[in-house]
Structures are given as C-alpha cells and as structure tokens.
PDB file of C-alpha atoms and ligand atoms in Angstrom:
ATOM      1  CA  MET S 235       0.013  -0.104  -0.051  1.00  0.00           C
ATOM      2  CA  ASN S 236       1.793   3.197  -0.999  1.00  0.00           C
ATOM      3  CA  GLU S 237      -1.030   5.736  -0.341  1.00  0.00           C
ATOM      4  CA  LEU S 238      -1.948   6.773   3.270  1.00  0.00           C
ATOM      5  CA  SER S 239      -5.523   7.101   2.143  1.00  0.00           C
ATOM      6  CA  LEU S 240      -5.616   3.230   1.437  1.00  0.00           C
ATOM      7  CA  HIS S 241      -4.200   2.557   5.050  1.00  0.00           C
ATOM      8  CA  ILE S 242      -7.018   4.887   6.355  1.00  0.00           C
ATOM      9  CA  LEU S 243      -9.523   2.954   4.383  1.00  0.00           C
ATOM     10  CA  ASP S 244      -8.385  -0.398   5.785  1.00  0.00           C
ATOM     11  CA  ILE S 245      -8.203   0.917   9.327  1.00  0.00           C
ATOM     12  CA  CYS S 246     -11.656   2.330   9.167  1.00  0.00           C
ATOM     13  CA  GLN S 247     -12.911  -1.122   8.042  1.00  0.00           C
ATOM     14  CA  ASN S 248     -12.052  -2.380  11.317  1.00  0.00           C
ATOM     15  CA  SER S 249     -13.985   0.217  13.023  1.00  0.00           C
ATOM     16  CA  ILE S 250     -16.974  -0.553  10.834  1.00  0.00           C
ATOM     17  CA  LYS S 251     -16.509  -4.366  11.677  1.00  0.00           C
ATOM     18  CA  ALA S 252     -16.439  -3.118  15.358  1.00  0.00           C
ATOM     19  CA  ASP S 253     -19.885  -1.649  15.019  1.00  0.00           C
ATOM     20  CA  ALA S 254     -18.751   1.900  15.559  1.00  0.00           C
ATOM     21  CA  SER S 255     -21.517   4.503  15.039  1.00  0.00           C
ATOM     22  CA  LEU S 256     -18.928   7.329  14.648  1.00  0.00           C
ATOM     23  CA  VAL S 257     -15.479   7.096  12.985  1.00  0.00           C
ATOM     24  CA  GLU S 258     -13.223  10.095  13.336  1.00  0.00           C
ATOM     25  CA  ILE S 259     -10.289  10.756  11.140  1.00  0.00           C
ATOM     26  CA  THR S 260      -7.936  13.688  11.765  1.00  0.00           C
ATOM     27  CA  ILE S 261      -4.986  14.453   9.473  1.00  0.00           C
ATOM     28  CA  CYS S 262      -2.719  17.229  10.437  1.00  0.00           C
ATOM     29  CA  GLU S 263       0.303  18.530   8.341  1.00  0.00           C
ATOM     30  CA  ASP S 264       2.516  20.491  10.262  1.00  0.00           C
ATOM     31  CA  THR S 265       5.681  21.935   8.674  1.00  0.00           C
ATOM     32  CA  VAL S 266       6.863  23.703  12.010  1.00  0.00           C
ATOM     33  CA  THR S 267       7.200  20.196  13.888  1.00  0.00           C
ATOM     34  CA  ASN S 268       7.850  18.441  10.453  1.00  0.00           C
ATOM     35  CA  LEU S 269       5.077  15.986  11.407  1.00  0.00           C
ATOM     36  CA  TYR S 270       2.237  14.257   9.444  1.00  0.00           C
ATOM     37  CA  THR S 271      -0.109  13.111  11.829  1.00  0.00           C
ATOM     38  CA  ILE S 272      -3.075  10.764  11.260  1.00  0.00           C
ATOM     39  CA  VAL S 273      -5.544   9.939  14.125  1.00  0.00           C
ATOM     40  CA  ILE S 274      -8.436   7.429  13.579  1.00  0.00           C
ATOM     41  CA  LYS S 275     -10.797   7.055  16.576  1.00  0.00           C
ATOM     42  CA  ASP S 276     -14.142   4.997  16.761  1.00  0.00           C
ATOM     43  CA  ASN S 277     -16.774   4.355  19.215  1.00  0.00           C
ATOM     44  CA  GLY S 278     -16.862   0.667  18.544  1.00  0.00           C
ATOM     45  CA  THR S 279     -16.610  -2.469  20.589  1.00  0.00           C
ATOM     46  CA  GLY S 280     -12.942  -1.750  21.590  1.00  0.00           C
ATOM     47  CA  MET S 281     -10.549  -4.581  22.546  1.00  0.00           C
ATOM     48  CA  ASN S 282      -9.553  -6.260  25.737  1.00  0.00           C
ATOM     49  CA  LYS S 283      -6.062  -5.936  26.902  1.00  0.00           C
ATOM     50  CA  LYS S 284      -4.903  -9.311  25.426  1.00  0.00           C
ATOM     51  CA  THR S 285      -6.231  -8.493  21.873  1.00  0.00           C
ATOM     52  CA  LEU S 286      -4.805  -5.040  22.251  1.00  0.00           C
ATOM     53  CA  SER S 287      -1.419  -6.441  22.859  1.00  0.00           C
ATOM     54  CA  GLN S 288      -1.389  -8.601  19.830  1.00  0.00           C
ATOM     55  CA  VAL S 289      -3.122  -6.189  17.367  1.00  0.00           C
ATOM     56  CA  SER S 290       0.006  -4.992  15.642  1.00  0.00           C
ATOM     57  CA  ASP S 291       1.267  -8.380  14.983  1.00  0.00           C
ATOM     58  CA  PRO S 292       0.660  -9.391  11.388  1.00  0.00           C
ATOM     59  CA  PHE S 293      -0.136 -13.027  12.359  1.00  0.00           C
ATOM     60  CA  PHE S 294      -2.935 -11.853  14.753  1.00  0.00           C
ATOM     61  CA  THR S 295      -6.471 -11.685  13.553  1.00  0.00           C
ATOM     62  CA  THR S 296      -9.931 -12.508  14.899  1.00  0.00           C
ATOM     63  CA  ARG S 297     -10.960 -13.152  11.351  1.00  0.00           C
ATOM     64  CA  THR S 298     -11.978 -16.693  10.747  1.00  0.00           C
ATOM     65  CA  THR S 299     -11.494 -16.279   6.803  1.00  0.00           C
ATOM     66  CA  ARG S 300      -7.719 -16.370   6.855  1.00  0.00           C
ATOM     67  CA  LYS S 301      -4.854 -16.625   9.397  1.00  0.00           C
ATOM     68  CA  VAL S 302      -3.373 -13.129   9.060  1.00  0.00           C
ATOM     69  CA  GLY S 303      -4.635  -9.598   9.765  1.00  0.00           C
ATOM     70  CA  MET S 304      -2.371  -6.947   8.030  1.00  0.00           C
ATOM     71  CA  GLY S 305      -4.368  -3.831   8.342  1.00  0.00           C
ATOM     72  CA  VAL S 306      -2.928  -2.624  11.556  1.00  0.00           C
ATOM     73  CA  SER S 307       0.580  -3.920  11.305  1.00  0.00           C
ATOM     74  CA  LEU S 308       1.061  -2.460   7.718  1.00  0.00           C
ATOM     75  CA  PHE S 309      -0.087   0.935   9.107  1.00  0.00           C
ATOM     76  CA  LYS S 310       2.476   0.772  11.982  1.00  0.00           C
ATOM     77  CA  MET S 311       5.190  -0.255   9.371  1.00  0.00           C
ATOM     78  CA  ALA S 312       4.462   2.621   7.189  1.00  0.00           C
ATOM     79  CA  ALA S 313       4.882   5.227  10.179  1.00  0.00           C
ATOM     80  CA  GLU S 314       8.139   3.513  11.058  1.00  0.00           C
ATOM     81  CA  LEU S 315       9.428   3.512   7.670  1.00  0.00           C
ATOM     82  CA  SER S 316       9.302   7.368   7.739  1.00  0.00           C
ATOM     83  CA  GLU S 317      10.948   7.413  11.285  1.00  0.00           C
ATOM     84  CA  GLY S 318       7.466   8.111  12.722  1.00  0.00           C
ATOM     85  CA  THR S 319       5.638   6.454  15.511  1.00  0.00           C
ATOM     86  CA  PHE S 320       2.450   4.417  16.051  1.00  0.00           C
ATOM     87  CA  HIS S 321       0.290   4.095  19.011  1.00  0.00           C
ATOM     88  CA  ILE S 322      -2.963   2.161  19.417  1.00  0.00           C
ATOM     89  CA  GLY S 323      -5.218   2.575  22.462  1.00  0.00           C
ATOM     90  CA  SER S 324      -8.496   0.741  23.084  1.00  0.00           C
ATOM     91  CA  THR S 325     -11.034   0.276  25.741  1.00  0.00           C
ATOM     92  CA  GLU S 326     -13.822  -2.323  25.651  1.00  0.00           C
ATOM     93  CA  GLY S 327     -17.176  -0.909  25.153  1.00  0.00           C
ATOM     94  CA  VAL S 328     -15.806   2.599  24.507  1.00  0.00           C
ATOM     95  CA  GLY S 329     -13.700   2.443  21.260  1.00  0.00           C
ATOM     96  CA  THR S 330     -10.244   2.417  19.737  1.00  0.00           C
ATOM     97  CA  LYS S 331      -7.845   5.332  18.888  1.00  0.00           C
ATOM     98  CA  ILE S 332      -4.885   4.908  16.614  1.00  0.00           C
ATOM     99  CA  VAL S 333      -2.305   7.798  16.578  1.00  0.00           C
ATOM    100  CA  THR S 334       0.454   7.626  13.792  1.00  0.00           C
ATOM    101  CA  LYS S 335       2.948  10.161  13.156  1.00  0.00           C
ATOM    102  CA  PHE S 336       5.073  10.354  10.051  1.00  0.00           C
ATOM    103  CA  LYS S 337       8.064  12.585   9.519  1.00  0.00           C
ATOM    104  CA  LEU S 338       6.454  14.935   6.989  1.00  0.00           C
ATOM    105  CA  ASN S 339       9.484  15.567   4.633  1.00  0.00           C
ATOM    106  CA  HIS S 340      10.747  11.881   4.761  1.00  0.00           C
ATOM    107  CA  ILE S 341      11.479  10.293   1.557  1.00  0.00           C
ATOM    108  CA  ASN S 342       9.603   7.245   2.654  1.00  0.00           C
ATOM    109  CA  ARG S 343       6.600   8.943   3.744  1.00  0.00           C
ATOM    110  CA  ALA S 344       3.762   7.686   1.344  1.00  0.00           C
ATOM    111  CA  PRO S 345       1.811  10.526  -0.260  1.00  0.00           C
ATOM    112  CA  LEU S 346      -1.879  10.690   0.984  1.00  0.00           C
ATOM    113  CA  GLY S 347      -3.505   9.820  -2.441  1.00  0.00           C
ATOM    114  CA  ASP S 348      -7.099  10.044  -3.151  1.00  0.00           C
ATOM    115  CA  ILE S 349      -8.581  10.837   0.224  1.00  0.00           C
ATOM    116  CA  GLU S 350     -11.844  11.847  -1.372  1.00  0.00           C
ATOM    117  CA  ASP S 351     -12.441   8.325  -2.607  1.00  0.00           C
ATOM    118  CA  THR S 352     -11.623   6.868   0.811  1.00  0.00           C
ATOM    119  CA  ILE S 353     -14.048   9.163   2.464  1.00  0.00           C
ATOM    120  CA  SER S 354     -16.829   8.527  -0.183  1.00  0.00           C
ATOM    121  CA  ILE S 355     -16.375   4.837   0.007  1.00  0.00           C
ATOM    122  CA  LEU S 356     -16.777   4.953   3.798  1.00  0.00           C
ATOM    123  CA  CYS S 357     -19.863   7.262   3.519  1.00  0.00           C
ATOM    124  CA  LEU S 358     -21.430   4.220   1.489  1.00  0.00           C
ATOM    125  CA  ASN S 359     -21.128   1.980   4.493  1.00  0.00           C
ATOM    126  CA  GLU S 360     -24.229  -0.212   4.819  1.00  0.00           C
ATOM    127  CA  LYS S 361     -24.610   0.556   8.458  1.00  0.00           C
ATOM    128  CA  GLY S 362     -24.916   4.283   8.053  1.00  0.00           C
ATOM    129  CA  ILE S 363     -21.997   4.956  10.366  1.00  0.00           C
ATOM    130  CA  ASP S 364     -21.059   8.591  10.614  1.00  0.00           C
ATOM    131  CA  ILE S 365     -17.757   9.995   9.414  1.00  0.00           C
ATOM    132  CA  LEU S 366     -15.976  13.057  10.752  1.00  0.00           C
ATOM    133  CA  TYR S 367     -13.108  14.024   8.839  1.00  0.00           C
ATOM    134  CA  LYS S 368     -10.881  16.915   9.703  1.00  0.00           C
ATOM    135  CA  HIS S 369      -7.724  17.834   7.864  1.00  0.00           C
ATOM    136  CA  ARG S 370      -5.631  20.596   9.152  1.00  0.00           C
ATOM    137  CA  ILE S 371      -2.717  22.208   7.048  1.00  0.00           C
ATOM    138  CA  GLY S 372      -0.816  24.512   9.588  1.00  0.00           C
ATOM    139  CA  ILE S 373      -3.426  26.766  11.199  1.00  0.00           C
ATOM    140  CA  HIS S 374      -6.178  26.081   8.353  1.00  0.00           C
ATOM    141  CA  GLU S 375      -8.640  23.411   8.685  1.00  0.00           C
ATOM    142  CA  TYR S 376     -11.303  21.654   6.539  1.00  0.00           C
ATOM    143  CA  VAL S 377     -13.887  19.671   8.122  1.00  0.00           C
ATOM    144  CA  PHE S 378     -16.532  17.178   6.601  1.00  0.00           C
ATOM    145  CA  ASP S 379     -19.291  15.576   8.800  1.00  0.00           C
ATOM    146  CA  THR S 380     -21.834  13.124   7.465  1.00  0.00           C
ATOM    147  CA  ARG S 381     -24.085  14.166  10.329  1.00  0.00           C
ATOM    148  CA  GLU S 382     -24.274  17.759   8.743  1.00  0.00           C
ATOM    149  CA  VAL S 383     -24.493  16.301   5.267  1.00  0.00           C
ATOM    150  CA  LYS S 384     -27.461  14.075   6.173  1.00  0.00           C
ATOM    151  CA  GLU S 385     -29.358  16.864   7.544  1.00  0.00           C
ATOM    152  CA  VAL S 386     -29.001  18.877   4.321  1.00  0.00           C
ATOM    153  CA  LEU S 387     -29.788  15.783   2.207  1.00  0.00           C
ATOM    154  CA  ASP S 388     -33.082  15.178   4.125  1.00  0.00           C
ATOM    155  CA  GLY S 389     -33.456  11.704   3.227  1.00  0.00           C
ATOM    156  CA  ILE S 390     -31.545  11.369  -0.195  1.00  0.00           C
ATOM    157  CA  PRO S 391     -29.262   8.455   0.325  1.00  0.00           C
ATOM    158  CA  PHE S 392     -25.431   8.622   0.057  1.00  0.00           C
ATOM    159  CA  THR S 393     -25.691   5.840  -2.807  1.00  0.00           C
ATOM    160  CA  ASP S 394     -27.249   8.740  -5.140  1.00  0.00           C
ATOM    161  CA  TYR S 395     -24.554   9.257  -7.605  1.00  0.00           C
ATOM    162  CA  ASN S 396     -24.747  13.056  -7.339  1.00  0.00           C
ATOM    163  CA  VAL S 397     -24.361  12.917  -3.642  1.00  0.00           C
ATOM    164  CA  ILE S 398     -21.143  10.996  -4.069  1.00  0.00           C
ATOM    165  CA  LEU S 399     -19.972  13.357  -6.755  1.00  0.00           C
ATOM    166  CA  TRP S 400     -20.786  16.275  -4.470  1.00  0.00           C
ATOM    167  CA  ILE S 401     -18.881  14.820  -1.454  1.00  0.00           C
ATOM    168  CA  LYS S 402     -15.877  14.049  -3.579  1.00  0.00           C
ATOM    169  CA  ASN S 403     -15.690  17.650  -4.947  1.00  0.00           C
ATOM    170  CA  ASN S 404     -16.309  19.148  -1.648  1.00  0.00           C
ATOM    171  CA  ILE S 405     -13.412  17.398  -0.126  1.00  0.00           C
ATOM    172  CA  LYS S 406     -11.121  18.044  -3.226  1.00  0.00           C
ATOM    173  CA  ASP S 407     -11.971  21.864  -3.188  1.00  0.00           C
ATOM    174  CA  GLY S 408     -11.780  22.118   0.639  1.00  0.00           C
ATOM    175  CA  LEU S 409      -8.389  20.636   0.593  1.00  0.00           C
ATOM    176  CA  ILE S 410      -7.013  22.865  -2.212  1.00  0.00           C
ATOM    177  CA  SER S 411      -8.672  25.753  -0.393  1.00  0.00           C
ATOM    178  CA  ILE S 412      -6.684  25.159   2.974  1.00  0.00           C
ATOM    179  CA  GLN S 413      -3.638  24.627   0.929  1.00  0.00           C
ATOM    180  CA  LYS S 414      -3.841  27.984  -0.748  1.00  0.00           C
ATOM    181  CA  GLU S 415      -4.818  29.825   2.586  1.00  0.00           C
ATOM    182  CA  GLU S 416      -1.703  27.982   4.276  1.00  0.00           C
ATOM    183  CA  ALA S 417       0.557  29.121   1.419  1.00  0.00           C
ATOM    184  CA  LYS S 418      -0.858  32.677   1.559  1.00  0.00           C
ATOM    185  CA  TRP S 419      -0.229  32.720   5.322  1.00  0.00           C
ATOM    186  CA  ASN S 420       3.322  31.627   4.953  1.00  0.00           C
ATOM    187  CA  LEU S 421       4.323  34.237   2.501  1.00  0.00           C
TER     188      LEU S 421
HETATM  189  N1  ATP R  94     -10.975  -0.625  15.576  1.00  0.00           N
HETATM  190  C1  ATP R  94     -11.105  -1.712  16.081  1.00  0.00           C
HETATM  191  N2  ATP R  94     -11.924  -2.156  17.077  1.00  0.00           N
HETATM  192  C2  ATP R  94     -11.971  -3.418  17.562  1.00  0.00           C
HETATM  193  N3  ATP R  94     -11.104  -4.340  17.208  1.00  0.00           N
HETATM  194  C3  ATP R  94     -10.205  -4.130  16.324  1.00  0.00           C
HETATM  195  C4  ATP R  94     -10.107  -2.764  15.854  1.00  0.00           C
HETATM  196  N4  ATP R  94      -8.960  -2.713  15.073  1.00  0.00           N
HETATM  197  C5  ATP R  94      -8.347  -3.863  14.987  1.00  0.00           C
HETATM  198  N5  ATP R  94      -9.045  -4.796  15.800  1.00  0.00           N
HETATM  199  C6  ATP R  94      -8.876  -6.143  16.183  1.00  0.00           C
HETATM  200  O1  ATP R  94      -7.532  -6.471  15.679  1.00  0.00           O
HETATM  201  C7  ATP R  94      -7.424  -7.494  14.740  1.00  0.00           C
HETATM  202  C8  ATP R  94      -6.373  -7.199  13.656  1.00  0.00           C
HETATM  203  O2  ATP R  94      -6.672  -5.995  12.870  1.00  0.00           O
HETATM  204  P1  ATP R  94      -6.169  -5.945  11.398  1.00  0.00           P
HETATM  205  O3  ATP R  94      -6.696  -4.697  10.715  1.00  0.00           O
HETATM  206  O4  ATP R  94      -4.615  -5.935  11.596  1.00  0.00           O
HETATM  207  O5  ATP R  94      -6.305  -7.382  10.750  1.00  0.00           O
HETATM  208  P2  ATP R  94      -7.853  -7.747  10.205  1.00  0.00           P
HETATM  209  O6  ATP R  94      -8.821  -6.708  10.323  1.00  0.00           O
HETATM  210  O7  ATP R  94      -8.086  -8.947  11.104  1.00  0.00           O
HETATM  211  O8  ATP R  94      -7.535  -8.370   8.709  1.00  0.00           O
HETATM  212  P3  ATP R  94      -7.239  -7.475   7.575  1.00  0.00           P
HETATM  213  O9  ATP R  94      -7.117  -6.009   8.041  1.00  0.00           O
HETATM  214  O10 ATP R  94      -5.932  -7.953   6.927  1.00  0.00           O
HETATM  215  O11 ATP R  94      -8.414  -7.579   6.755  1.00  0.00           O
HETATM  216  C9  ATP R  94      -8.806  -7.493  14.066  1.00  0.00           C
HETATM  217  O12 ATP R  94      -9.117  -8.774  13.706  1.00  0.00           O
HETATM  218  C10 ATP R  94      -9.700  -7.153  15.415  1.00  0.00           C
HETATM  219  O13 ATP R  94      -9.904  -8.374  16.101  1.00  0.00           O
HETATM  220 MG1   MG R  95      -8.258  -4.907   9.373  1.00  0.00          MG
END
C-alpha cells in the first residue's frame, strides 16, 4: 500500500466491523514540527488487553476467513518507515484510537493519495456509520461531517450518484482551499 488514504480505508474497515456509530479521521500537516499526523478514532466495541497487545502483530487476527490480519501492522510499518511513531489505545465498550505520526518530509512517507475516494467509500457503508473527517494544514482546517450532510440531504441516500460526486468535489475543493490559504499565510 503506497498511499496513506488506502491505509486509512483499511483501518476504518476495522471500526466498521467493530460496530462503531462514529469514525473520526483527523489529518494534520505541520511543517513547524515536520510531522504528518493521522488519528483514527472510533466508538466501537474496543478490544480487551490481550487482543490489544497482539493487534500490531501481522499473524494476529480475529478473522475466521484467513490466518493473518495485516491492516494495523502495515499501517504501523508505514509510520516506522518514515521514522514516525505508532500508538493504539482501546477500551472495551468505549472504542479504539490509533495515532500515527510520520516525518512530514521523509522520503519514505507515502503520499496521501485520493482521500476523497476513501471518504466517499466510507460514506457508502451499509450501516450508516457517521464519518467526521478533519484535515489541518498549518493553521487552516477543513471539516467534513456526514451528520451535517445527512441533515441537508433530508433523506436522499449517499448511494445517489450526485451525492457522492458532490462529496468528492467538496473534499477536493476544501483541501485545495486550505492549501492555498496556508501558502498565503506563510508568505
Ligand atoms: N477499531 C477496532 N476495534 C475493535 N477491534 C479491532 C479494531 N482494529 C483492529 N481490531 C482487532 O485487531 C485485529 C487485527 O486487525 P487488522 O486490521 O490488523 O487485521 P484484520 O482486520 O483481522 O484483517 P485485515 O485488515 O487484513 O483484513 C482484528 O481482527 C480485530 O480483532
Ligand atoms: Mg483490518
């Protein structure tokens, strides 16, 4: 996986499987600290201490379909490849939070890739789970919240082609806009 958005998609699938009702994705690009931070938090079933201690081992999975579970361990490896850090915390009945920090300008830091595709795929989840996506570049922030979108849509489903198109464009434009604002700010 050479795009961070694909890791995010994979990690969020775990949250969906864990019956979360809200998945929060926060990305923070900070040139001052030279850090690219991704936080993924859910309010799903969480894990007990034993599961949590095994979760970043590629040979651990609670899947019954195959014997390896790669999602978490690959994300951890991606962070470590860019001299970054990985932390996972979880409490049964409360949820799970993963914090990965990448060295922003490291040659091995994978690009984000098509985050608008990742977020729109997540919006299409069958369980209607809400997604809160925040993206900060320096002091500028873009926020996408399915709870707000649902209110505006007033019953029109996310599966409507025009809705997904709108979501993708909103995210794309939002990210371009905070990039531009940040560039202006740093003049
Ligand atoms: N957010 C989460 N909430 C609850 N349990 C989780 C969460 N994330 C991971 N787990 C537990 O950790 C295990 C390992 O996760 P990981 O993503 O590495 O592999 P997997 O989901 O089993 O398989 P794969 O990601 O390769 O499809 C999961 O099987 C699940 O038991
Ligand atoms: Mg997984």
